């Protein structure tokens, strides 16, 4: 009898802690607000293009900027991997500042929305970080997990083959929750696949000409400051557009190279959407020191200021090839790099396709953004 | 002194204090160590991190639990005893072959659960009387079971330290089967022949038969083995064909366990299942504790500090530590050794280049598993000694030669990883 009561007390204490912790976890479902921009035409949901998403935690906003003038259509994806913060912040900054003059721009800031509601175990990831705006107000952003929340899609199948033919087996099986492994998606597939299908269908339905998928990687990753390019029918033309973008960035003093999508990169956006839609596909990566296994204490300094002496040391000792900056790589510089890449890409595309030009303003140059900082780039929420 | 180092020392200090001095279970000591690290690191009591770390291995824990239920069923139904009898009565003329087959039986539960404790307590307990019957002395039989269960823990398909190490460097747990078999099978074969062979020349079949339970096998015949066969078929089919219904590893174990209820001896499933879970829960708790411990190490930057310090020490120091410090860390926890040391060591070796990452990761996981022999915790060793009715010390002495051979094999493969890739 005494044992019995002891067990009940232990269970009740466990329950108390579980409830307290769950309040914290559930709070991650509240998404960031986006400041109004008078140039915004409309906000759609991705379920318009993928009905299977309706009512799920993965249905996500598509921000549409239509200039009303003829031209091309561009799609910008942020938050494919919710732990790669620069992707989401760049997308949100674009939505708050964009002014389109020719053509249309579609922006999805939380591509894997479910992934924003949890963090990756063992990584000690902070779930939020804050940025102080120029008017003194504070904006908070979530850091999520690169995979869909298991609460929304679980368990992972032992063996799964996506529409691209990528075989997810063994420990690659959790990748069944990775948006960037399941393109071009499946209308009634697993939840993550329905997100992929929504994007695939959006590209087809809206006649998207140019897509940018924004990512970040840890310094061990080989494709940093690199844009992946793929287009099946018109490979060389796509590459020459991307190369011209890279050249513009280099003239601004920014490292950037371009590479063709890997032969076996099945299921990744640049490969499988490139193979299966008419859009020119690009994917860009910046260096994010909070993602690697060498990172030190997890705090705002690491996420926002990108300050990581461990990686600088490892680079100096010859273990890391990526040229790690000594004073860190702040989020502002990473966002500036993504936005500059988008601007130059649209510009190069428009030069090559004058009838389908995509012309916009409002993002500013790299130096502008870095100098003003995120506090000025992002707008206050009323 | 770096704040990260202070955090690390606080974590290890509180862990050791709780475990060795206060005699708290490993899992609870890990929780206390994690709490200490979070407080020293200025994080207060970060509930979300404590919880998140705890749930890292929830899928693995479900697999271990269901595999334990399956083991209970095939043990109680008489399948394992019948298998022992078949091996002994058919192969007594070829003692080497017989011993190797018995060793595989000892390893089997470890292979499917990834836990040496599971291997010792299920198959080990059933093979031990057979080993004694053959004429192997108690202390050597204990050593055989201890080593066998560790080889089973390290052997594919499930090797938890390898999963922990791979998970730490974002390496999928694919392609480990080959290297792990290469490491475990020769070491297992050597160990049992070295310890057992000289005791089983000229075996007397009549004496053996009188000591074995031949009834179960005769009564139920081939039917007894159906759950084991079903397990192999389902596990292999679900990995080989995407079109095959994906019922998941847990459900496969449970389905096969259910089949086993009708293919052999009747027993009280509820009672035996509860008993099996009693022995499993400490293993699950350890996984939860390790998850919490590592989450906090990462949060406060201690993990990054260890890796960077290893990088600065240079590659030679890392290789030496991998076959000394890492197995020794098993005295605390072999899972802990894999995550705390295995991950940074692998990173250093990968960054250094000129090695096959999967083979090196397999070797590191193998060296971690050997830690389960390390006193005072010595999970595998203590349970094995208990089964043959001895204290751990006499058993441990006989483990030394196989242990050294295993270390040598692990190191040799690791240094020549490209040859075996
Ligand atoms: Zn990414």
PDB file of C-alpha atoms in Angstrom, chain B residues 150-417:
ATOM      1  CA  UNK B 150      28.406  -7.328 -25.642  1.00  0.00           C
ATOM      2  CA  UNK B 151      29.113  -8.694 -29.117  1.00  0.00           C
ATOM      3  CA  UNK B 152      25.350  -8.954 -29.572  1.00  0.00           C
ATOM      4  CA  UNK B 153      24.879  -5.374 -28.421  1.00  0.00           C
ATOM      5  CA  UNK B 154      27.472  -4.225 -30.963  1.00  0.00           C
ATOM      6  CA  UNK B 155      26.290  -6.459 -33.817  1.00  0.00           C
ATOM      7  CA  UNK B 156      23.719  -5.283 -36.382  1.00  0.00           C
ATOM      8  CA  UNK B 157      20.903  -4.612 -37.020  1.00  0.00           C
ATOM      9  CA  UNK B 158      20.611  -2.512 -33.849  1.00  0.00           C
ATOM     10  CA  UNK B 159      23.699  -0.952 -32.310  1.00  0.00           C
ATOM     11  CA  UNK B 160      22.651   1.965 -30.142  1.00  0.00           C
ATOM     12  CA  UNK B 161      26.118   3.532 -29.656  1.00  0.00           C
ATOM     13  CA  UNK B 162      26.517   3.556 -33.456  1.00  0.00           C
ATOM     14  CA  UNK B 163      23.151   5.288 -33.757  1.00  0.00           C
ATOM     15  CA  UNK B 164      24.171   7.797 -31.075  1.00  0.00           C
ATOM     16  CA  UNK B 165      27.484   8.535 -32.770  1.00  0.00           C
ATOM     17  CA  UNK B 166      25.929   8.740 -36.237  1.00  0.00           C
ATOM     18  CA  UNK B 167      23.116  10.940 -34.955  1.00  0.00           C
ATOM     19  CA  UNK B 168      25.676  13.314 -33.456  1.00  0.00           C
ATOM     20  CA  UNK B 169      27.334  14.006 -36.800  1.00  0.00           C
ATOM     21  CA  UNK B 170      24.190  13.839 -38.938  1.00  0.00           C
ATOM     22  CA  UNK B 171      25.263  10.557 -40.485  1.00  0.00           C
ATOM     23  CA  UNK B 172      22.404   8.214 -41.366  1.00  0.00           C
ATOM     24  CA  UNK B 173      22.509   4.766 -39.721  1.00  0.00           C
ATOM     25  CA  UNK B 174      22.979   3.035 -43.061  1.00  0.00           C
ATOM     26  CA  UNK B 175      25.794   0.776 -44.194  1.00  0.00           C
ATOM     27  CA  UNK B 176      26.851  -0.117 -40.658  1.00  0.00           C
ATOM     28  CA  UNK B 177      25.830  -3.777 -40.963  1.00  0.00           C
ATOM     29  CA  UNK B 178      28.945  -4.904 -42.836  1.00  0.00           C
ATOM     30  CA  UNK B 179      31.597  -3.221 -40.685  1.00  0.00           C
ATOM     31  CA  UNK B 180      29.813  -4.214 -37.466  1.00  0.00           C
ATOM     32  CA  UNK B 181      29.646  -7.871 -38.501  1.00  0.00           C
ATOM     33  CA  UNK B 182      33.303  -7.721 -39.479  1.00  0.00           C
ATOM     34  CA  UNK B 183      34.139  -6.519 -35.962  1.00  0.00           C
ATOM     35  CA  UNK B 184      31.798  -8.614 -33.861  1.00  0.00           C
ATOM     36  CA  UNK B 185      31.757 -12.041 -35.497  1.00  0.00           C
ATOM     37  CA  UNK B 186      35.524 -12.716 -35.444  1.00  0.00           C
ATOM     38  CA  UNK B 187      35.799 -11.401 -31.893  1.00  0.00           C
ATOM     39  CA  UNK B 188      32.836 -13.491 -30.748  1.00  0.00           C
ATOM     40  CA  UNK B 189      34.208 -16.625 -32.421  1.00  0.00           C
ATOM     41  CA  UNK B 190      37.646 -16.079 -30.942  1.00  0.00           C
ATOM     42  CA  UNK B 191      36.281 -15.436 -27.455  1.00  0.00           C
ATOM     43  CA  UNK B 192      34.157 -18.544 -27.190  1.00  0.00           C
ATOM     44  CA  UNK B 193      36.797 -20.825 -28.703  1.00  0.00           C
ATOM     45  CA  UNK B 194      39.508 -19.363 -26.500  1.00  0.00           C
ATOM     46  CA  UNK B 195      37.425 -19.755 -23.356  1.00  0.00           C
ATOM     47  CA  UNK B 196      35.477 -22.908 -24.117  1.00  0.00           C
ATOM     48  CA  UNK B 197      37.054 -25.190 -26.663  1.00  0.00           C
ATOM     49  CA  UNK B 198      39.554 -26.994 -24.447  1.00  0.00           C
ATOM     50  CA  UNK B 199      36.752 -28.024 -22.065  1.00  0.00           C
ATOM     51  CA  UNK B 200      34.639 -29.778 -24.642  1.00  0.00           C
ATOM     52  CA  UNK B 201      36.762 -32.408 -26.267  1.00  0.00           C
ATOM     53  CA  UNK B 202      35.241 -35.909 -26.139  1.00  0.00           C
ATOM     54  CA  UNK B 203      31.750 -34.975 -25.107  1.00  0.00           C
ATOM     55  CA  UNK B 204      29.507 -37.790 -23.886  1.00  0.00           C
ATOM     56  CA  UNK B 205      26.177 -37.519 -25.690  1.00  0.00           C
ATOM     57  CA  UNK B 206      24.241 -39.580 -23.160  1.00  0.00           C
ATOM     58  CA  UNK B 207      25.345 -37.385 -20.316  1.00  0.00           C
ATOM     59  CA  UNK B 208      24.475 -34.310 -22.369  1.00  0.00           C
ATOM     60  CA  UNK B 209      21.033 -35.583 -23.300  1.00  0.00           C
ATOM     61  CA  UNK B 210      20.171 -36.386 -19.730  1.00  0.00           C
ATOM     62  CA  UNK B 211      20.937 -32.800 -18.786  1.00  0.00           C
ATOM     63  CA  UNK B 212      19.046 -31.155 -21.637  1.00  0.00           C
ATOM     64  CA  UNK B 213      15.334 -30.558 -21.918  1.00  0.00           C
ATOM     65  CA  UNK B 214      14.512 -32.438 -25.116  1.00  0.00           C
ATOM     66  CA  UNK B 215      10.768 -32.576 -24.460  1.00  0.00           C
ATOM     67  CA  UNK B 216       9.799 -29.082 -25.677  1.00  0.00           C
ATOM     68  CA  UNK B 217      11.429 -29.620 -29.053  1.00  0.00           C
ATOM     69  CA  UNK B 218       9.817 -33.003 -29.517  1.00  0.00           C
ATOM     70  CA  UNK B 219       6.400 -31.844 -28.409  1.00  0.00           C
ATOM     71  CA  UNK B 220       6.056 -28.760 -30.605  1.00  0.00           C
ATOM     72  CA  UNK B 221       8.596 -29.479 -33.336  1.00  0.00           C
ATOM     73  CA  UNK B 222       9.239 -26.923 -36.064  1.00  0.00           C
ATOM     74  CA  UNK B 223       6.247 -24.834 -34.963  1.00  0.00           C
ATOM     75  CA  UNK B 224       8.392 -23.438 -32.127  1.00  0.00           C
ATOM     76  CA  UNK B 225      10.604 -21.523 -34.536  1.00  0.00           C
ATOM     77  CA  UNK B 226       7.809 -19.843 -36.506  1.00  0.00           C
ATOM     78  CA  UNK B 227       7.985 -16.534 -34.545  1.00  0.00           C
ATOM     79  CA  UNK B 228      11.741 -16.264 -35.118  1.00  0.00           C
ATOM     80  CA  UNK B 229      11.354 -16.993 -38.832  1.00  0.00           C
ATOM     81  CA  UNK B 230       8.445 -14.579 -39.095  1.00  0.00           C
ATOM     82  CA  UNK B 231      10.618 -11.911 -37.450  1.00  0.00           C
ATOM     83  CA  UNK B 232      13.409 -12.353 -39.989  1.00  0.00           C
ATOM     84  CA  UNK B 233      11.014 -12.372 -42.935  1.00  0.00           C
ATOM     85  CA  UNK B 234       9.166  -9.247 -41.809  1.00  0.00           C
ATOM     86  CA  UNK B 235      12.295  -7.290 -40.827  1.00  0.00           C
ATOM     87  CA  UNK B 236      14.032  -8.037 -44.106  1.00  0.00           C
ATOM     88  CA  UNK B 237      10.950  -7.585 -46.311  1.00  0.00           C
ATOM     89  CA  UNK B 238      10.108  -4.204 -44.797  1.00  0.00           C
ATOM     90  CA  UNK B 239      13.589  -2.947 -45.613  1.00  0.00           C
ATOM     91  CA  UNK B 240      13.847  -4.544 -49.043  1.00  0.00           C
ATOM     92  CA  UNK B 241      10.527  -3.617 -50.666  1.00  0.00           C
ATOM     93  CA  UNK B 242       8.937  -0.164 -50.389  1.00  0.00           C
ATOM     94  CA  UNK B 243       5.617  -1.678 -51.468  1.00  0.00           C
ATOM     95  CA  UNK B 244       5.643  -4.050 -48.485  1.00  0.00           C
ATOM     96  CA  UNK B 245       3.179  -2.853 -45.802  1.00  0.00           C
ATOM     97  CA  UNK B 246       5.202  -0.604 -43.470  1.00  0.00           C
ATOM     98  CA  UNK B 247       4.039  -1.715 -40.064  1.00  0.00           C
ATOM     99  CA  UNK B 248       7.209  -0.555 -38.302  1.00  0.00           C
ATOM    100  CA  UNK B 249       9.801  -2.405 -36.242  1.00  0.00           C
ATOM    101  CA  UNK B 250       7.799  -2.242 -32.998  1.00  0.00           C
ATOM    102  CA  UNK B 251       4.700  -3.759 -34.494  1.00  0.00           C
ATOM    103  CA  UNK B 252       6.782  -6.455 -36.223  1.00  0.00           C
ATOM    104  CA  UNK B 253       8.162  -7.522 -32.834  1.00  0.00           C
ATOM    105  CA  UNK B 254       4.703  -7.433 -31.273  1.00  0.00           C
ATOM    106  CA  UNK B 255       3.098  -9.423 -34.111  1.00  0.00           C
ATOM    107  CA  UNK B 256       5.833 -12.071 -33.879  1.00  0.00           C
ATOM    108  CA  UNK B 257       5.483 -12.152 -30.091  1.00  0.00           C
ATOM    109  CA  UNK B 258       1.746 -12.666 -30.531  1.00  0.00           C
ATOM    110  CA  UNK B 259       2.348 -15.566 -32.933  1.00  0.00           C
ATOM    111  CA  UNK B 260       4.712 -17.046 -30.335  1.00  0.00           C
ATOM    112  CA  UNK B 261       1.897 -17.289 -27.815  1.00  0.00           C
ATOM    113  CA  UNK B 262       0.411 -20.129 -29.880  1.00  0.00           C
ATOM    114  CA  UNK B 263       3.474 -21.986 -31.130  1.00  0.00           C
ATOM    115  CA  UNK B 264       4.900 -23.482 -27.943  1.00  0.00           C
ATOM    116  CA  UNK B 265       4.584 -23.904 -24.197  1.00  0.00           C
ATOM    117  CA  UNK B 266       1.714 -22.006 -22.569  1.00  0.00           C
ATOM    118  CA  UNK B 267       2.649 -19.455 -19.926  1.00  0.00           C
ATOM    119  CA  UNK B 268       1.242 -16.469 -18.076  1.00  0.00           C
ATOM    120  CA  UNK B 269       2.086 -13.720 -20.544  1.00  0.00           C
ATOM    121  CA  UNK B 270       1.046 -10.826 -18.322  1.00  0.00           C
ATOM    122  CA  UNK B 271       3.260 -11.905 -15.447  1.00  0.00           C
ATOM    123  CA  UNK B 272       6.318 -12.621 -17.624  1.00  0.00           C
ATOM    124  CA  UNK B 273       5.848  -9.441 -19.627  1.00  0.00           C
ATOM    125  CA  UNK B 274       5.821  -7.393 -16.420  1.00  0.00           C
ATOM    126  CA  UNK B 275       9.004  -9.113 -15.295  1.00  0.00           C
ATOM    127  CA  UNK B 276      10.673  -8.416 -18.639  1.00  0.00           C
ATOM    128  CA  UNK B 277       9.696  -4.743 -18.451  1.00  0.00           C
ATOM    129  CA  UNK B 278      11.136  -4.568 -14.938  1.00  0.00           C
ATOM    130  CA  UNK B 279      14.553  -5.452 -16.341  1.00  0.00           C
ATOM    131  CA  UNK B 280      14.104  -3.171 -19.362  1.00  0.00           C
ATOM    132  CA  UNK B 281      13.045   0.012 -17.642  1.00  0.00           C
ATOM    133  CA  UNK B 282      16.527   0.778 -16.221  1.00  0.00           C
ATOM    134  CA  UNK B 283      17.904   0.530 -19.776  1.00  0.00           C
ATOM    135  CA  UNK B 284      15.213   2.891 -21.074  1.00  0.00           C
ATOM    136  CA  UNK B 285      15.800   5.230 -18.153  1.00  0.00           C
ATOM    137  CA  UNK B 286      19.494   5.318 -18.988  1.00  0.00           C
ATOM    138  CA  UNK B 287      18.711   6.335 -22.553  1.00  0.00           C
ATOM    139  CA  UNK B 288      16.480   9.122 -21.246  1.00  0.00           C
ATOM    140  CA  UNK B 289      19.167  10.253 -18.809  1.00  0.00           C
ATOM    141  CA  UNK B 290      21.856  10.229 -21.491  1.00  0.00           C
ATOM    142  CA  UNK B 291      19.617  12.293 -23.778  1.00  0.00           C
ATOM    143  CA  UNK B 292      19.053  14.900 -21.082  1.00  0.00           C
ATOM    144  CA  UNK B 293      22.747  14.977 -20.169  1.00  0.00           C
ATOM    145  CA  UNK B 294      23.890  15.564 -23.736  1.00  0.00           C
ATOM    146  CA  UNK B 295      21.201  18.139 -24.457  1.00  0.00           C
ATOM    147  CA  UNK B 296      22.454  20.224 -21.539  1.00  0.00           C
ATOM    148  CA  UNK B 297      26.108  19.684 -22.517  1.00  0.00           C
ATOM    149  CA  UNK B 298      25.257  21.059 -25.957  1.00  0.00           C
ATOM    150  CA  UNK B 299      23.174  23.915 -24.574  1.00  0.00           C
ATOM    151  CA  UNK B 300      25.914  25.233 -22.282  1.00  0.00           C
ATOM    152  CA  UNK B 301      28.610  24.724 -24.911  1.00  0.00           C
ATOM    153  CA  UNK B 302      30.463  21.907 -23.124  1.00  0.00           C
ATOM    154  CA  UNK B 303      30.097  19.567 -26.078  1.00  0.00           C
ATOM    155  CA  UNK B 304      31.580  22.082 -28.505  1.00  0.00           C
ATOM    156  CA  UNK B 305      34.361  22.680 -25.999  1.00  0.00           C
ATOM    157  CA  UNK B 306      35.235  18.961 -25.899  1.00  0.00           C
ATOM    158  CA  UNK B 307      35.368  18.737 -29.691  1.00  0.00           C
ATOM    159  CA  UNK B 308      37.516  21.831 -30.100  1.00  0.00           C
ATOM    160  CA  UNK B 309      39.849  20.670 -27.324  1.00  0.00           C
ATOM    161  CA  UNK B 310      40.202  17.272 -29.015  1.00  0.00           C
ATOM    162  CA  UNK B 311      40.944  18.993 -32.316  1.00  0.00           C
ATOM    163  CA  UNK B 312      43.707  20.989 -30.649  1.00  0.00           C
ATOM    164  CA  UNK B 313      45.235  17.885 -29.060  1.00  0.00           C
ATOM    165  CA  UNK B 314      45.774  16.404 -32.479  1.00  0.00           C
ATOM    166  CA  UNK B 315      44.795  13.204 -34.155  1.00  0.00           C
ATOM    167  CA  UNK B 316      47.182  10.832 -32.343  1.00  0.00           C
ATOM    168  CA  UNK B 317      45.800  11.745 -28.927  1.00  0.00           C
ATOM    169  CA  UNK B 318      42.279  11.138 -30.204  1.00  0.00           C
ATOM    170  CA  UNK B 319      43.149   7.650 -31.466  1.00  0.00           C
ATOM    171  CA  UNK B 320      44.785   6.761 -28.153  1.00  0.00           C
ATOM    172  CA  UNK B 321      41.809   8.059 -26.179  1.00  0.00           C
ATOM    173  CA  UNK B 322      39.420   6.111 -28.395  1.00  0.00           C
ATOM    174  CA  UNK B 323      40.685   2.752 -27.160  1.00  0.00           C
ATOM    175  CA  UNK B 324      41.526   3.736 -23.587  1.00  0.00           C
ATOM    176  CA  UNK B 325      39.339   6.542 -22.237  1.00  0.00           C
ATOM    177  CA  UNK B 326      36.291   5.591 -24.272  1.00  0.00           C
ATOM    178  CA  UNK B 327      35.875   1.975 -23.088  1.00  0.00           C
ATOM    179  CA  UNK B 328      36.788   3.130 -19.571  1.00  0.00           C
ATOM    180  CA  UNK B 329      33.939   5.655 -19.770  1.00  0.00           C
ATOM    181  CA  UNK B 330      31.696   2.590 -19.936  1.00  0.00           C
ATOM    182  CA  UNK B 331      32.077   2.411 -16.170  1.00  0.00           C
ATOM    183  CA  UNK B 332      29.646   5.329 -16.236  1.00  0.00           C
ATOM    184  CA  UNK B 333      27.659   4.429 -19.334  1.00  0.00           C
ATOM    185  CA  UNK B 334      28.561   3.028 -22.728  1.00  0.00           C
ATOM    186  CA  UNK B 335      25.784   5.119 -24.277  1.00  0.00           C
ATOM    187  CA  UNK B 336      27.276   8.148 -22.580  1.00  0.00           C
ATOM    188  CA  UNK B 337      30.718   7.244 -23.963  1.00  0.00           C
ATOM    189  CA  UNK B 338      29.266   7.120 -27.460  1.00  0.00           C
ATOM    190  CA  UNK B 339      27.631  10.536 -27.253  1.00  0.00           C
ATOM    191  CA  UNK B 340      30.098  12.425 -25.105  1.00  0.00           C
ATOM    192  CA  UNK B 341      33.316  11.065 -26.615  1.00  0.00           C
ATOM    193  CA  UNK B 342      32.352   9.041 -29.713  1.00  0.00           C
ATOM    194  CA  UNK B 343      30.790  11.978 -31.522  1.00  0.00           C
ATOM    195  CA  UNK B 344      33.700  14.432 -31.112  1.00  0.00           C
ATOM    196  CA  UNK B 345      36.256  11.694 -31.833  1.00  0.00           C
ATOM    197  CA  UNK B 346      34.493  10.812 -35.069  1.00  0.00           C
ATOM    198  CA  UNK B 347      34.311  14.484 -36.040  1.00  0.00           C
ATOM    199  CA  UNK B 348      38.038  14.874 -35.501  1.00  0.00           C
ATOM    200  CA  UNK B 349      38.799  11.751 -37.539  1.00  0.00           C
ATOM    201  CA  UNK B 350      36.474  12.821 -40.363  1.00  0.00           C
ATOM    202  CA  UNK B 351      37.960  16.319 -40.463  1.00  0.00           C
ATOM    203  CA  UNK B 352      41.416  14.767 -40.590  1.00  0.00           C
ATOM    204  CA  UNK B 353      40.322  12.840 -43.675  1.00  0.00           C
ATOM    205  CA  UNK B 354      41.781   9.661 -45.174  1.00  0.00           C
ATOM    206  CA  UNK B 355      39.273   7.412 -43.456  1.00  0.00           C
ATOM    207  CA  UNK B 356      35.900   5.845 -44.106  1.00  0.00           C
ATOM    208  CA  UNK B 357      33.439   7.584 -41.797  1.00  0.00           C
ATOM    209  CA  UNK B 358      31.067   4.615 -41.516  1.00  0.00           C
ATOM    210  CA  UNK B 359      33.831   2.123 -40.697  1.00  0.00           C
ATOM    211  CA  UNK B 360      35.383   4.486 -38.150  1.00  0.00           C
ATOM    212  CA  UNK B 361      31.991   5.143 -36.568  1.00  0.00           C
ATOM    213  CA  UNK B 362      31.390   1.381 -36.352  1.00  0.00           C
ATOM    214  CA  UNK B 363      34.763   0.849 -34.653  1.00  0.00           C
ATOM    215  CA  UNK B 364      34.096   3.656 -32.177  1.00  0.00           C
ATOM    216  CA  UNK B 365      30.692   2.197 -31.333  1.00  0.00           C
ATOM    217  CA  UNK B 366      32.311  -1.227 -30.887  1.00  0.00           C
ATOM    218  CA  UNK B 367      34.889   0.222 -28.478  1.00  0.00           C
ATOM    219  CA  UNK B 368      32.066   1.956 -26.576  1.00  0.00           C
ATOM    220  CA  UNK B 369      30.153  -1.312 -26.215  1.00  0.00           C
ATOM    221  CA  UNK B 370      33.201  -2.938 -24.605  1.00  0.00           C
ATOM    222  CA  UNK B 371      32.719  -0.431 -21.805  1.00  0.00           C
ATOM    223  CA  UNK B 372      29.840  -2.563 -20.539  1.00  0.00           C
ATOM    224  CA  UNK B 373      32.531  -4.857 -19.066  1.00  0.00           C
ATOM    225  CA  UNK B 374      34.047  -2.070 -16.984  1.00  0.00           C
ATOM    226  CA  UNK B 375      33.618  -2.282 -13.235  1.00  0.00           C
ATOM    227  CA  UNK B 376      32.032  -1.000 -11.083  1.00  0.00           C
ATOM    228  CA  UNK B 377      28.857  -0.690 -13.183  1.00  0.00           C
ATOM    229  CA  UNK B 378      29.825  -3.435 -15.699  1.00  0.00           C
ATOM    230  CA  UNK B 379      26.241  -4.059 -16.683  1.00  0.00           C
ATOM    231  CA  UNK B 380      26.910  -7.134 -18.810  1.00  0.00           C
ATOM    232  CA  UNK B 381      29.578  -8.507 -16.502  1.00  0.00           C
ATOM    233  CA  UNK B 382      27.617  -8.234 -13.272  1.00  0.00           C
ATOM    234  CA  UNK B 383      24.488  -9.830 -14.673  1.00  0.00           C
ATOM    235  CA  UNK B 384      26.504 -12.627 -16.302  1.00  0.00           C
ATOM    236  CA  UNK B 385      28.271 -13.362 -13.012  1.00  0.00           C
ATOM    237  CA  UNK B 386      24.916 -13.394 -11.244  1.00  0.00           C
ATOM    238  CA  UNK B 387      23.590 -15.986 -13.683  1.00  0.00           C
ATOM    239  CA  UNK B 388      26.422 -18.431 -13.018  1.00  0.00           C
ATOM    240  CA  UNK B 389      26.219 -17.694  -9.298  1.00  0.00           C
ATOM    241  CA  UNK B 390      29.531 -15.920  -8.824  1.00  0.00           C
ATOM    242  CA  UNK B 391      30.877 -12.484  -7.912  1.00  0.00           C
ATOM    243  CA  UNK B 392      32.028 -10.416 -10.869  1.00  0.00           C
ATOM    244  CA  UNK B 393      35.773 -10.507 -10.103  1.00  0.00           C
ATOM    245  CA  UNK B 394      36.567 -14.158 -11.071  1.00  0.00           C
ATOM    246  CA  UNK B 395      34.481 -13.728 -14.240  1.00  0.00           C
ATOM    247  CA  UNK B 396      36.223 -10.462 -15.090  1.00  0.00           C
ATOM    248  CA  UNK B 397      39.669 -12.108 -14.986  1.00  0.00           C
ATOM    249  CA  UNK B 398      38.624 -14.443 -17.799  1.00  0.00           C
ATOM    250  CA  UNK B 399      37.264 -11.532 -19.809  1.00  0.00           C
ATOM    251  CA  UNK B 400      40.661  -9.837 -19.990  1.00  0.00           C
ATOM    252  CA  UNK B 401      42.189 -11.709 -22.956  1.00  0.00           C
ATOM    253  CA  UNK B 402      39.065 -11.500 -25.175  1.00  0.00           C
ATOM    254  CA  UNK B 403      38.699  -7.837 -24.146  1.00  0.00           C
ATOM    255  CA  UNK B 404      42.243  -7.028 -25.239  1.00  0.00           C
ATOM    256  CA  UNK B 405      41.744  -8.917 -28.507  1.00  0.00           C
ATOM    257  CA  UNK B 406      38.524  -6.978 -29.179  1.00  0.00           C
ATOM    258  CA  UNK B 407      40.316  -3.678 -28.553  1.00  0.00           C
ATOM    259  CA  UNK B 408      43.108  -4.736 -30.902  1.00  0.00           C
ATOM    260  CA  UNK B 409      40.653  -5.757 -33.633  1.00  0.00           C
ATOM    261  CA  UNK B 410      38.674  -2.537 -33.225  1.00  0.00           C
ATOM    262  CA  UNK B 411      41.817  -0.430 -33.420  1.00  0.00           C
ATOM    263  CA  UNK B 412      43.233  -2.353 -36.388  1.00  0.00           C
ATOM    264  CA  UNK B 413      40.040  -1.936 -38.396  1.00  0.00           C
ATOM    265  CA  UNK B 414      39.790   1.723 -37.435  1.00  0.00           C
ATOM    266  CA  UNK B 415      43.345   2.500 -38.537  1.00  0.00           C
ATOM    267  CA  UNK B 416      42.748   0.720 -41.836  1.00  0.00           C
ATOM    268  CA  UNK B 417      39.204   1.905 -42.342  1.00  0.00           C
TER     269      UNK B 417
END
